[in-house]
Amino acid sequence: MLREILFADLEPEIASTRRVLDRLPDDRFGWRPHDRSWTLGELATHITNLLQWQLLIIGQDELDLAAPQPPRNALPDRVAVLEEYDASAAALRAAVGRLDDDRLRADWTLRAGDHVISRQPRAVSLRMFGVSHMIHHRGQLGVYLRLLDVAVPGVYGPTADDAAQ
């Protein structure tokens, strides 16, 4: 089945991302490495939201970025991030488990009003806007942790911090 091939790495990616989120220092949630960067809390919240994006891609045929979006404030601390992340990960696992090949092959559209940003098979959208997007921001979060002198956990192998312990 297409789902098993496309999401063979979903569980390890979810687990790796959680390990990185588990290192968040509560006292630095307002810190940002640059004026144009998100705060640590905003970046962690965005990573958590990406699981919700994947649920949206599974459940809806399109997303219109021009439509009013509910405001989202950064979660206040590591515990809140992990609680939301874990709940969203459980919902995503269940939703992916229900996907069939027809749904994965069906088009999903990202638009801004009449302007179509992307229209491609749902499977491609899930990988690009969901899994790959999460991996990208997890990498950013690893840099934030390094700059804050917080031990960075291994993702695809040990880090210098793992070797030092």
mmCIF file of C-alpha atoms in Angstrom:
data_model
loop_
_atom_site.group_PDB
_atom_site.id
_atom_site.type_symbol
_atom_site.label_atom_id
_atom_site.label_comp_id
_atom_site.label_asym_id
_atom_site.label_seq_id
_atom_site.Cartn_x
_atom_site.Cartn_y
_atom_site.Cartn_z
ATOM 1 C CA MET A 1 0.000 0.000 0.000
ATOM 2 C CA LEU A 2 1.204 3.494 -0.846
ATOM 3 C CA ARG A 3 0.743 4.675 2.767
ATOM 4 C CA GLU A 4 3.319 2.217 4.112
ATOM 5 C CA ILE A 5 5.942 3.363 1.623
ATOM 6 C CA LEU A 6 5.282 7.095 2.030
ATOM 7 C CA PHE A 7 5.174 7.068 5.821
ATOM 8 C CA ALA A 8 7.653 4.342 6.738
ATOM 9 C CA ASP A 9 9.720 7.031 8.499
ATOM 10 C CA LEU A 10 6.836 8.896 10.141
ATOM 11 C CA GLU A 11 7.177 7.248 13.549
ATOM 12 C CA PRO A 12 10.956 7.802 13.847
ATOM 13 C CA GLU A 13 10.549 11.440 12.704
ATOM 14 C CA ILE A 14 7.802 12.062 15.258
ATOM 15 C CA ALA A 15 9.933 10.459 17.992
ATOM 16 C CA SER A 16 13.072 12.403 17.010
ATOM 17 C CA THR A 17 11.172 15.673 16.957
ATOM 18 C CA ARG A 18 9.761 14.945 20.397
ATOM 19 C CA ARG A 19 13.274 14.307 21.767
ATOM 20 C CA VAL A 20 14.351 17.735 20.518
ATOM 21 C CA LEU A 21 11.221 19.416 21.930
ATOM 22 C CA ASP A 22 11.864 17.692 25.266
ATOM 23 C CA ARG A 23 15.078 19.739 25.634
ATOM 24 C CA LEU A 24 13.292 23.115 25.524
ATOM 25 C CA PRO A 25 14.401 25.334 28.418
ATOM 26 C CA ASP A 26 11.290 26.982 29.909
ATOM 27 C CA ASP A 27 13.206 30.085 30.965
ATOM 28 C CA ARG A 28 14.242 30.840 27.352
ATOM 29 C CA PHE A 29 10.890 30.632 25.519
ATOM 30 C CA GLY A 30 11.065 34.351 24.690
ATOM 31 C CA TRP A 31 14.641 34.147 23.314
ATOM 32 C CA ARG A 32 15.319 34.618 19.600
ATOM 33 C CA PRO A 33 18.691 34.369 17.826
ATOM 34 C CA HIS A 34 17.965 37.337 15.538
ATOM 35 C CA ASP A 35 15.396 40.109 15.258
ATOM 36 C CA ARG A 36 13.793 38.441 12.226
ATOM 37 C CA SER A 37 13.705 34.991 13.854
ATOM 38 C CA TRP A 38 10.891 33.416 15.806
ATOM 39 C CA THR A 39 11.291 33.100 19.536
ATOM 40 C CA LEU A 40 12.091 29.661 20.880
ATOM 41 C CA GLY A 41 8.467 29.318 22.007
ATOM 42 C CA GLU A 42 7.093 30.423 18.643
ATOM 43 C CA LEU A 43 9.294 27.957 16.765
ATOM 44 C CA ALA A 44 8.371 25.086 19.101
ATOM 45 C CA THR A 45 4.674 25.957 18.731
ATOM 46 C CA HIS A 46 5.011 26.048 14.939
ATOM 47 C CA ILE A 47 6.552 22.569 14.954
ATOM 48 C CA THR A 48 3.617 21.340 17.025
ATOM 49 C CA ASN A 49 1.189 23.044 14.620
ATOM 50 C CA LEU A 50 2.714 21.173 11.688
ATOM 51 C CA LEU A 51 1.120 17.975 12.977
ATOM 52 C CA GLN A 52 -2.228 19.797 12.802
ATOM 53 C CA TRP A 53 -1.398 20.894 9.239
ATOM 54 C CA GLN A 54 -0.940 17.246 8.314
ATOM 55 C CA LEU A 55 -4.329 16.420 9.817
ATOM 56 C CA LEU A 56 -5.824 19.269 7.802
ATOM 57 C CA ILE A 57 -4.227 17.966 4.587
ATOM 58 C CA ILE A 58 -5.657 14.513 5.291
ATOM 59 C CA GLY A 59 -9.119 15.777 6.209
ATOM 60 C CA GLN A 60 -9.702 18.623 3.745
ATOM 61 C CA ASP A 61 -9.198 19.036 0.017
ATOM 62 C CA GLU A 62 -7.654 22.499 0.260
ATOM 63 C CA LEU A 63 -6.454 25.293 2.481
ATOM 64 C CA ASP A 64 -7.060 28.923 1.588
ATOM 65 C CA LEU A 65 -4.460 31.122 3.269
ATOM 66 C CA ALA A 66 -6.559 34.203 2.400
ATOM 67 C CA ALA A 67 -9.360 32.970 4.672
ATOM 68 C CA PRO A 68 -9.272 34.307 8.213
ATOM 69 C CA GLN A 69 -7.057 32.114 10.378
ATOM 70 C CA PRO A 70 -7.474 31.915 14.128
ATOM 71 C CA PRO A 71 -4.582 33.637 15.894
ATOM 72 C CA ARG A 72 -2.077 31.328 17.520
ATOM 73 C CA ASN A 73 0.049 32.423 20.429
ATOM 74 C CA ALA A 74 3.189 30.584 21.391
ATOM 75 C CA LEU A 75 2.665 27.863 23.947
ATOM 76 C CA PRO A 76 3.988 28.947 27.359
ATOM 77 C CA ASP A 77 6.406 26.152 28.271
ATOM 78 C CA ARG A 78 7.894 22.754 27.464
ATOM 79 C CA VAL A 79 5.124 20.802 29.193
ATOM 80 C CA ALA A 80 2.410 22.560 27.149
ATOM 81 C CA VAL A 81 4.380 21.980 23.924
ATOM 82 C CA LEU A 82 4.857 18.276 24.687
ATOM 83 C CA GLU A 83 1.215 17.766 25.713
ATOM 84 C CA GLU A 84 -0.071 19.321 22.491
ATOM 85 C CA TYR A 85 2.570 17.584 20.395
ATOM 86 C CA ASP A 86 1.756 14.165 21.878
ATOM 87 C CA ALA A 87 -2.005 14.622 21.384
ATOM 88 C CA SER A 88 -1.527 15.793 17.799
ATOM 89 C CA ALA A 89 0.924 12.966 17.059
ATOM 90 C CA ALA A 90 -1.605 10.403 18.302
ATOM 91 C CA ALA A 91 -4.317 11.942 16.119
ATOM 92 C CA LEU A 92 -1.964 11.985 13.125
ATOM 93 C CA ARG A 93 -0.977 8.342 13.589
ATOM 94 C CA ALA A 94 -4.656 7.352 13.626
ATOM 95 C CA ALA A 95 -5.478 9.501 10.571
ATOM 96 C CA VAL A 96 -2.539 8.152 8.563
ATOM 97 C CA GLY A 97 -3.613 4.615 9.500
ATOM 98 C CA ARG A 98 -6.993 5.251 7.867
ATOM 99 C CA LEU A 99 -5.580 6.645 4.606
ATOM 100 C CA ASP A 100 -6.098 4.633 1.447
ATOM 101 C CA ASP A 101 -4.333 4.916 -1.894
ATOM 102 C CA ASP A 102 -7.197 6.791 -3.556
ATOM 103 C CA ARG A 103 -7.148 9.499 -0.888
ATOM 104 C CA LEU A 104 -3.351 9.766 -1.094
ATOM 105 C CA ARG A 105 -3.459 10.133 -4.884
ATOM 106 C CA ALA A 106 -6.250 12.745 -4.848
ATOM 107 C CA ASP A 107 -5.199 16.359 -5.335
ATOM 108 C CA TRP A 108 -4.787 18.712 -2.417
ATOM 109 C CA THR A 109 -4.653 22.470 -3.021
ATOM 110 C CA LEU A 110 -2.955 25.278 -1.157
ATOM 111 C CA ARG A 111 -4.261 28.648 -2.259
ATOM 112 C CA ALA A 112 -4.372 32.299 -1.339
ATOM 113 C CA GLY A 113 -7.792 33.337 -2.591
ATOM 114 C CA ASP A 114 -7.883 32.773 -6.356
ATOM 115 C CA HIS A 115 -4.119 32.249 -6.558
ATOM 116 C CA VAL A 116 -3.238 28.553 -6.449
ATOM 117 C CA ILE A 117 0.111 28.150 -4.694
ATOM 118 C CA SER A 118 0.253 24.389 -5.005
ATOM 119 C CA ARG A 119 -1.979 21.629 -6.342
ATOM 120 C CA GLN A 120 -0.545 18.149 -6.143
ATOM 121 C CA PRO A 121 -1.389 14.684 -4.866
ATOM 122 C CA ARG A 122 -2.229 14.645 -1.168
ATOM 123 C CA ALA A 123 0.690 12.262 -0.557
ATOM 124 C CA VAL A 124 3.164 14.803 -1.939
ATOM 125 C CA SER A 125 1.559 17.628 0.046
ATOM 126 C CA LEU A 126 1.745 15.576 3.241
ATOM 127 C CA ARG A 127 5.440 14.889 2.738
ATOM 128 C CA MET A 128 6.346 18.440 1.711
ATOM 129 C CA PHE A 129 4.120 20.609 3.923
ATOM 130 C CA GLY A 130 4.028 18.135 6.781
ATOM 131 C CA VAL A 131 6.907 15.752 7.346
ATOM 132 C CA SER A 132 9.684 17.611 5.467
ATOM 133 C CA HIS A 133 8.524 20.938 6.892
ATOM 134 C CA MET A 134 8.677 19.493 10.417
ATOM 135 C CA ILE A 135 12.179 18.131 9.793
ATOM 136 C CA HIS A 136 13.318 21.547 8.506
ATOM 137 C CA HIS A 137 12.098 23.379 11.603
ATOM 138 C CA ARG A 138 13.413 20.655 13.908
ATOM 139 C CA GLY A 139 16.845 21.423 12.444
ATOM 140 C CA GLN A 140 16.342 25.108 13.211
ATOM 141 C CA LEU A 141 15.359 24.213 16.757
ATOM 142 C CA GLY A 142 18.582 22.216 17.106
ATOM 143 C CA VAL A 143 20.549 25.346 16.204
ATOM 144 C CA TYR A 144 18.574 27.349 18.781
ATOM 145 C CA LEU A 145 19.409 24.748 21.433
ATOM 146 C CA ARG A 146 23.089 24.796 20.482
ATOM 147 C CA LEU A 147 23.173 28.617 20.721
ATOM 148 C CA LEU A 148 21.545 28.368 24.161
ATOM 149 C CA ASP A 149 24.139 25.769 25.231
ATOM 150 C CA VAL A 150 21.453 23.115 25.682
ATOM 151 C CA ALA A 151 22.514 19.550 24.856
ATOM 152 C CA VAL A 152 21.171 18.644 21.412
ATOM 153 C CA PRO A 153 19.835 15.084 21.174
ATOM 154 C CA GLY A 154 20.752 12.795 18.312
ATOM 155 C CA VAL A 155 18.300 12.534 15.463
ATOM 156 C CA TYR A 156 19.969 10.437 12.752
ATOM 157 C CA GLY A 157 22.919 9.526 14.910
ATOM 158 C CA PRO A 158 24.763 10.791 17.971
ATOM 159 C CA THR A 159 25.574 14.467 18.427
ATOM 160 C CA ALA A 160 28.691 15.946 20.009
ATOM 161 C CA ASP A 161 26.609 16.273 23.174
ATOM 162 C CA ASP A 162 25.817 12.546 23.149
ATOM 163 C CA ALA A 163 29.534 11.776 22.780
ATOM 164 C CA ALA A 164 30.411 14.072 25.693
ATOM 165 C CA GLN A 165 28.091 12.262 28.107
#
